[in-house]
Amino acid sequence: MSTALITGPTAGIGHSFATQLAARGHDLVLVARNTDRLEEVAAELRASYDVEVEVLTADLVDSAQLATVEARLADRERPIDLLVNNAGFGLKERFLVNEVEAEHAMLDVLVTAVLRLTHAALGPMTERGHGGVINVSSVAAFLPRGTYAAAKAWVNSFSEWAANEYRSQGVTVMSLCPGFTKTEFHERMDVTRGTGFMWLDADFLVKKALEDFDKGRVFSIPGAQYKAVVGLTRLIPTSALQRLQSIGRK
Ligand SMILES: NC(=O)c1ccc[n+]([C@@H]2O[C@H](COP(=O)([O-])OP(=O)(O)OC[C@H]3O[C@@H](n4cnc5c(N)ncnc54)[C@H](OP(=O)(O)O)[C@@H]3O)[C@@H](O)[C@H]2O)c1
């Protein structure tokens, strides 16, 4: 039986990953800040699927707590076969309105945690000759739109490089780029969640992502509407894309 470690599995996209991976028979290690919610999800998954679920409470902004997750990934006695770097959040205000500490905390979760956890996981995975990493990025990564998009652009670049670097050692790395998805993400930012065809269902998103991962794809962009958006960003001149950045958050 293989084991997957998922960050941010108590809500939204991470919760869908936890459910769909448990349904595929993976044992799980669930990482987030709220222990009660983690225990609740763990109990729900143990009851519904014949899998073992371990709970690891950690705030990925805190380097000592992040180190406990790195140690779990590096534990060769209890191998992790799949790492899903999913935890994340956005900030409501524009760059100069946000406290720089809030910007730094976002960078810690979106970039530093992804780098450190992938580093911890890849050692044992390459030694064993198999493993996988799914990094949850965003369609925003393709647009010049503030520090959130910049962090996600790092995730794409890092994942694309790692996918090619470690493929020959049996490790599959994929960047999942969701468009707007119905989760707690916007609620936590205190902004109204939209409706309509641009809003993806998290279960659909994760189903498509796992299909892409099974095929060994480097990028997963679920939804025809978002494949079209990303296609357009490659056709529109950079100077025109840069003008779009003045709309909304910077
Ligand atoms: N929803 C969208 O429209 C959308 C679009 C593109 C990309 N994404 C990306 O998708 C990923 C998942 O987002 P979501 O929409 O599913 O968000 P969500 O519903 O708000 O869930 C976020 C999860 O991350 C955990 N988390 C947040 N901060 C954390 C921290 N400091 N340490 C550990 N865990 C933390 C939360 O649990 P605790 O609060 O208990 O820690 C929760 O389980 C993120 O990387 C996000 O950037 C989302």
Short mmCIF file of C-alpha atoms and ligand atoms in Angstrom, two decimals:
data_model
loop_
_atom_site.label_atom_id
_atom_site.label_comp_id
_atom_site.label_asym_id
_atom_site.label_seq_id
_atom_site.Cartn_x
_atom_site.Cartn_y
_atom_site.Cartn_z
CA MET A 1 0.00 0.00 0.00
CA SER A 2 1.43 3.43 -0.85
CA THR A 3 1.24 6.53 1.31
CA ALA A 4 0.47 10.11 0.25
CA LEU A 5 1.27 13.20 2.32
CA ILE A 6 -1.08 16.13 1.59
CA THR A 7 -0.75 19.66 2.92
CA GLY A 8 -4.00 21.58 3.40
CA PRO A 9 -6.39 18.58 3.27
CA THR A 10 -9.07 20.00 5.57
CA ALA A 11 -10.83 22.09 2.92
CA GLY A 12 -11.27 22.63 -0.80
CA ILE A 13 -8.80 21.13 -3.26
CA GLY A 14 -6.74 19.37 -0.57
CA HIS A 15 -9.86 17.70 0.84
CA SER A 16 -10.72 16.40 -2.64
CA PHE A 17 -7.17 15.06 -3.01
CA ALA A 18 -7.44 13.30 0.37
CA THR A 19 -10.79 11.72 -0.54
CA GLN A 20 -9.84 10.64 -4.07
CA LEU A 21 -6.44 9.27 -3.00
CA ALA A 22 -8.07 7.34 -0.13
CA ALA A 23 -10.60 5.96 -2.65
CA ARG A 24 -7.62 4.77 -4.74
CA GLY A 25 -6.32 2.92 -1.64
CA HIS A 26 -3.53 5.26 -0.52
CA ASP A 27 -2.78 5.57 3.19
CA LEU A 28 -2.54 9.25 4.09
CA VAL A 29 -0.58 11.75 6.17
CA LEU A 30 -2.62 14.94 6.55
CA VAL A 31 -0.89 18.25 7.36
CA ALA A 32 -2.58 21.56 8.32
CA ARG A 33 -2.87 23.92 11.30
CA ASN A 34 -6.26 23.01 12.77
CA THR A 35 -5.97 19.68 14.64
CA ASP A 36 -9.73 19.30 15.22
CA ARG A 37 -10.47 19.63 11.51
CA LEU A 38 -7.61 17.27 10.65
CA GLU A 39 -8.96 14.63 13.08
CA GLU A 40 -12.45 15.09 11.65
CA VAL A 41 -11.24 14.49 8.06
CA ALA A 42 -9.08 11.56 9.20
CA ALA A 43 -12.05 9.90 10.95
CA GLU A 44 -14.28 10.46 7.91
CA LEU A 45 -11.71 8.85 5.57
CA ARG A 46 -10.92 5.90 7.88
CA ALA A 47 -14.66 5.19 8.13
CA SER A 48 -15.31 5.41 4.38
CA TYR A 49 -12.18 3.70 3.00
CA ASP A 50 -9.95 0.88 4.22
CA VAL A 51 -6.91 3.15 4.72
CA GLU A 52 -4.66 4.35 7.52
CA VAL A 53 -4.68 8.10 8.14
CA GLU A 54 -2.06 9.92 10.19
CA VAL A 55 -2.54 13.52 11.35
CA LEU A 56 0.36 15.98 11.55
CA THR A 57 -0.48 19.44 12.85
CA ALA A 58 1.87 22.07 11.46
CA ASP A 59 1.82 25.71 10.45
CA LEU A 60 3.98 25.77 7.32
CA VAL A 61 4.96 29.40 8.05
CA ASP A 62 6.76 28.26 11.21
CA SER A 63 10.18 26.83 10.34
CA ALA A 64 10.29 24.47 13.36
CA GLN A 65 6.83 23.08 12.53
CA LEU A 66 7.75 22.83 8.84
CA ALA A 67 10.82 20.81 9.92
CA THR A 68 8.54 18.17 11.52
CA VAL A 69 6.88 17.66 8.12
CA GLU A 70 10.29 17.49 6.40
CA ALA A 71 11.37 14.85 8.95
CA ARG A 72 8.23 12.80 8.26
CA LEU A 73 8.93 12.91 4.50
CA ALA A 74 12.58 11.95 5.03
CA ASP A 75 11.74 8.96 7.28
CA ARG A 76 12.96 5.97 5.27
CA GLU A 77 11.23 3.51 7.66
CA ARG A 78 7.79 4.94 6.77
CA PRO A 79 8.08 5.88 3.09
CA ILE A 80 5.94 8.57 1.46
CA ASP A 81 5.22 7.70 -2.17
CA LEU A 82 3.31 10.83 -3.17
CA LEU A 83 3.65 14.40 -1.86
CA VAL A 84 0.85 16.86 -2.62
CA ASN A 85 2.00 20.42 -1.90
CA ASN A 86 -1.45 21.99 -1.82
CA ALA A 87 -1.74 24.32 1.22
CA GLY A 88 -2.01 27.96 0.28
CA PHE A 89 -3.81 31.23 0.65
CA GLY A 90 -4.02 34.64 -0.96
CA LEU A 91 -4.03 38.16 0.47
CA LYS A 92 -6.92 40.52 0.01
CA GLU A 93 -5.12 43.84 -0.23
CA ARG A 94 -2.62 45.29 -2.67
CA PHE A 95 1.12 44.81 -2.10
CA LEU A 96 1.87 48.09 -0.32
CA VAL A 97 -1.29 47.92 1.81
CA ASN A 98 -0.42 44.47 3.15
CA GLU A 99 2.00 44.22 6.07
CA VAL A 100 5.28 42.91 4.67
CA GLU A 101 5.06 40.08 7.26
CA ALA A 102 1.80 38.91 5.69
CA GLU A 103 3.43 38.94 2.24
CA HIS A 104 6.38 37.00 3.67
CA ALA A 105 4.09 34.42 5.32
CA MET A 106 2.33 33.87 1.98
CA LEU A 107 5.72 33.36 0.28
CA ASP A 108 6.68 30.92 3.07
CA VAL A 109 3.64 28.71 2.38
CA LEU A 110 3.52 29.04 -1.41
CA VAL A 111 7.26 28.79 -2.10
CA THR A 112 9.52 27.95 0.88
CA ALA A 113 7.35 25.06 2.11
CA VAL A 114 7.05 23.67 -1.44
CA LEU A 115 10.85 23.84 -1.90
CA ARG A 116 11.73 22.33 1.51
CA LEU A 117 9.08 19.58 1.44
CA THR A 118 9.98 18.59 -2.13
CA HIS A 119 13.67 18.51 -1.15
CA ALA A 120 12.89 16.26 1.83
CA ALA A 121 10.70 13.94 -0.27
CA LEU A 122 12.90 13.60 -3.35
CA GLY A 123 15.91 12.09 -1.52
CA PRO A 124 14.12 8.91 -0.39
CA MET A 125 12.03 8.78 -3.60
CA THR A 126 15.07 8.83 -5.91
CA GLU A 127 16.83 6.24 -3.68
CA ARG A 128 13.80 3.93 -4.02
CA GLY A 129 13.48 4.69 -7.74
CA HIS A 130 9.84 5.72 -7.58
CA GLY A 131 7.60 8.44 -6.23
CA GLY A 132 5.57 11.48 -7.15
CA VAL A 133 5.10 15.15 -6.30
CA ILE A 134 2.05 17.24 -7.23
CA ASN A 135 2.50 20.96 -6.65
CA VAL A 136 -0.71 22.98 -6.64
CA SER A 137 0.02 26.16 -8.57
CA SER A 138 -2.56 28.40 -10.32
CA VAL A 139 -3.60 29.74 -13.72
CA ALA A 140 -2.51 33.07 -12.16
CA ALA A 141 1.08 31.85 -12.68
CA PHE A 142 0.73 32.66 -16.39
CA LEU A 143 -0.19 36.30 -15.72
CA PRO A 144 1.91 39.19 -14.34
CA ARG A 145 -0.44 39.82 -11.40
CA GLY A 146 1.13 40.50 -8.03
CA THR A 147 3.06 38.47 -5.52
CA TYR A 148 0.60 35.54 -5.43
CA ALA A 149 1.01 35.07 -9.21
CA ALA A 150 4.79 35.51 -8.87
CA ALA A 151 4.95 32.77 -6.22
CA LYS A 152 2.86 30.44 -8.40
CA ALA A 153 5.11 31.23 -11.41
CA TRP A 154 7.99 29.97 -9.24
CA VAL A 155 6.02 26.78 -8.52
CA ASN A 156 5.51 26.21 -12.27
CA SER A 157 9.14 26.85 -13.15
CA PHE A 158 10.41 24.69 -10.26
CA SER A 159 8.02 21.83 -11.07
CA GLU A 160 8.80 21.88 -14.79
CA TRP A 161 12.53 21.68 -14.07
CA ALA A 162 12.13 18.98 -11.37
CA ALA A 163 9.85 16.89 -13.62
CA ASN A 164 12.60 16.67 -16.24
CA GLU A 165 15.46 16.37 -13.74
CA TYR A 166 14.01 13.41 -11.78
CA ARG A 167 11.95 11.53 -14.41
CA SER A 168 14.87 9.20 -15.21
CA GLN A 169 15.08 8.35 -11.48
CA GLY A 170 11.46 7.20 -11.39
CA VAL A 171 9.90 10.33 -9.87
CA THR A 172 6.95 12.10 -11.52
CA VAL A 173 6.54 15.80 -10.74
CA MET A 174 3.49 17.75 -11.91
CA SER A 175 2.24 21.31 -11.51
CA LEU A 176 -1.54 21.57 -11.17
CA CYS A 177 -2.84 24.96 -12.32
CA PRO A 178 -6.41 25.53 -11.14
CA GLY A 179 -8.53 28.42 -12.30
CA PHE A 180 -11.23 29.77 -9.98
CA THR A 181 -12.34 26.83 -7.84
CA LYS A 182 -15.18 26.62 -5.30
CA THR A 183 -13.33 26.22 -1.97
CA GLU A 184 -12.78 28.27 1.22
CA PHE A 185 -9.95 30.20 -0.49
CA HIS A 186 -11.94 33.36 -1.37
CA GLU A 187 -13.95 33.28 1.88
CA ARG A 188 -10.66 33.25 3.84
CA MET A 189 -9.58 36.33 1.83
CA ASP A 190 -12.93 37.92 2.70
CA VAL A 191 -13.89 38.32 -0.97
CA THR A 192 -17.11 37.16 -2.58
CA ARG A 193 -16.90 33.90 -4.46
CA GLY A 194 -18.25 34.13 -8.01
CA THR A 195 -20.57 31.79 -9.86
CA GLY A 196 -20.88 30.64 -13.46
CA PHE A 197 -18.88 28.58 -15.90
CA MET A 198 -15.49 29.95 -14.84
CA TRP A 199 -15.93 28.38 -11.36
CA LEU A 200 -14.62 24.82 -11.13
CA ASP A 201 -15.76 22.12 -8.77
CA ALA A 202 -12.85 20.89 -6.59
CA ASP A 203 -13.74 17.20 -7.10
CA PHE A 204 -13.76 17.65 -10.91
CA LEU A 205 -10.43 19.54 -10.75
CA VAL A 206 -8.72 16.82 -8.71
CA LYS A 207 -10.15 13.98 -10.83
CA LYS A 208 -8.67 15.63 -13.95
CA ALA A 209 -5.40 16.34 -12.12
CA LEU A 210 -4.98 12.70 -11.08
CA GLU A 211 -5.73 11.55 -14.65
CA ASP A 212 -3.02 13.94 -15.93
CA PHE A 213 -0.61 12.74 -13.22
CA ASP A 214 -1.24 9.10 -14.24
CA LYS A 215 -0.33 10.07 -17.82
CA GLY A 216 2.94 11.68 -16.61
CA ARG A 217 1.95 15.20 -17.66
CA VAL A 218 4.19 18.04 -16.40
CA PHE A 219 1.30 20.55 -16.24
CA SER A 220 -2.36 19.91 -15.50
CA ILE A 221 -4.81 22.67 -16.45
CA PRO A 222 -8.29 21.25 -15.83
CA GLY A 223 -11.28 22.73 -17.68
CA ALA A 224 -11.54 23.72 -21.36
CA GLN A 225 -12.10 27.36 -20.34
CA TYR A 226 -8.77 27.50 -18.50
CA LYS A 227 -6.87 25.62 -21.21
CA ALA A 228 -8.15 28.42 -23.50
CA VAL A 229 -7.08 31.16 -21.02
CA VAL A 230 -3.56 29.72 -20.73
CA GLY A 231 -3.39 29.28 -24.52
CA LEU A 232 -4.33 32.95 -24.95
CA THR A 233 -1.63 34.12 -22.51
CA ARG A 234 0.89 32.51 -24.87
CA LEU A 235 -0.53 34.31 -27.92
CA ILE A 236 -1.17 37.78 -26.45
CA PRO A 237 1.93 40.03 -26.49
CA THR A 238 3.56 40.49 -23.07
CA SER A 239 3.02 44.25 -23.28
CA ALA A 240 -0.76 43.69 -23.53
CA LEU A 241 -0.72 41.18 -20.65
CA GLN A 242 1.16 43.73 -18.54
CA ARG A 243 -1.68 46.24 -19.05
CA LEU A 244 -4.12 43.69 -17.54
CA GLN A 245 -2.18 43.70 -14.28
CA SER A 246 -3.64 47.07 -13.30
CA ILE A 247 -7.10 45.48 -12.98
CA GLY A 248 -7.84 44.13 -9.49
CA ARG A 249 -5.18 43.17 -6.96
CA LYS A 250 -1.50 44.13 -7.50
N1 LIG B 1 -9.65 28.11 -4.95
C1 LIG B 1 -9.12 28.68 -6.02
O1 LIG B 1 -9.81 29.42 -6.79
C2 LIG B 1 -7.68 28.42 -6.37
C3 LIG B 1 -7.24 28.78 -7.65
C4 LIG B 1 -5.91 28.55 -8.00
C5 LIG B 1 -5.05 27.95 -7.10
N2 LIG B 1 -5.50 27.63 -5.85
C6 LIG B 1 -4.52 27.00 -4.93
O2 LIG B 1 -5.05 25.76 -4.47
C7 LIG B 1 -4.46 25.42 -3.20
C8 LIG B 1 -5.55 25.00 -2.24
O3 LIG B 1 -6.43 26.10 -2.04
P1 LIG B 1 -8.00 25.94 -1.74
O4 LIG B 1 -8.69 26.78 -2.71
O5 LIG B 1 -8.36 24.51 -1.60
O6 LIG B 1 -8.03 26.69 -0.31
P2 LIG B 1 -8.84 26.44 1.05
O7 LIG B 1 -10.17 25.81 0.76
O8 LIG B 1 -8.81 27.74 1.77
O9 LIG B 1 -7.93 25.37 1.84
C9 LIG B 1 -6.64 25.72 2.25
C10 LIG B 1 -6.00 24.56 3.03
O10 LIG B 1 -4.65 24.94 3.34
C11 LIG B 1 -4.42 24.85 4.75
N3 LIG B 1 -3.47 25.90 5.15
C12 LIG B 1 -3.59 27.24 4.94
N4 LIG B 1 -2.55 27.90 5.48
C13 LIG B 1 -1.74 26.95 6.04
C14 LIG B 1 -0.51 26.99 6.77
N5 LIG B 1 0.09 28.17 7.09
N6 LIG B 1 0.04 25.83 7.19
C15 LIG B 1 -0.58 24.65 6.92
N7 LIG B 1 -1.73 24.54 6.25
C16 LIG B 1 -2.32 25.68 5.81
C17 LIG B 1 -5.82 25.02 5.38
O11 LIG B 1 -5.94 24.40 6.66
P3 LIG B 1 -5.69 25.19 8.08
O12 LIG B 1 -6.37 26.52 7.97
O13 LIG B 1 -6.23 24.29 9.14
O14 LIG B 1 -4.20 25.30 8.19
C18 LIG B 1 -6.68 24.28 4.35
O15 LIG B 1 -6.65 22.88 4.62
C19 LIG B 1 -3.67 26.67 -2.76
O16 LIG B 1 -2.30 26.46 -3.02
C20 LIG B 1 -4.22 27.78 -3.66
O17 LIG B 1 -3.27 28.80 -3.87
C21 LIG B 1 -6.79 27.84 -5.47
#
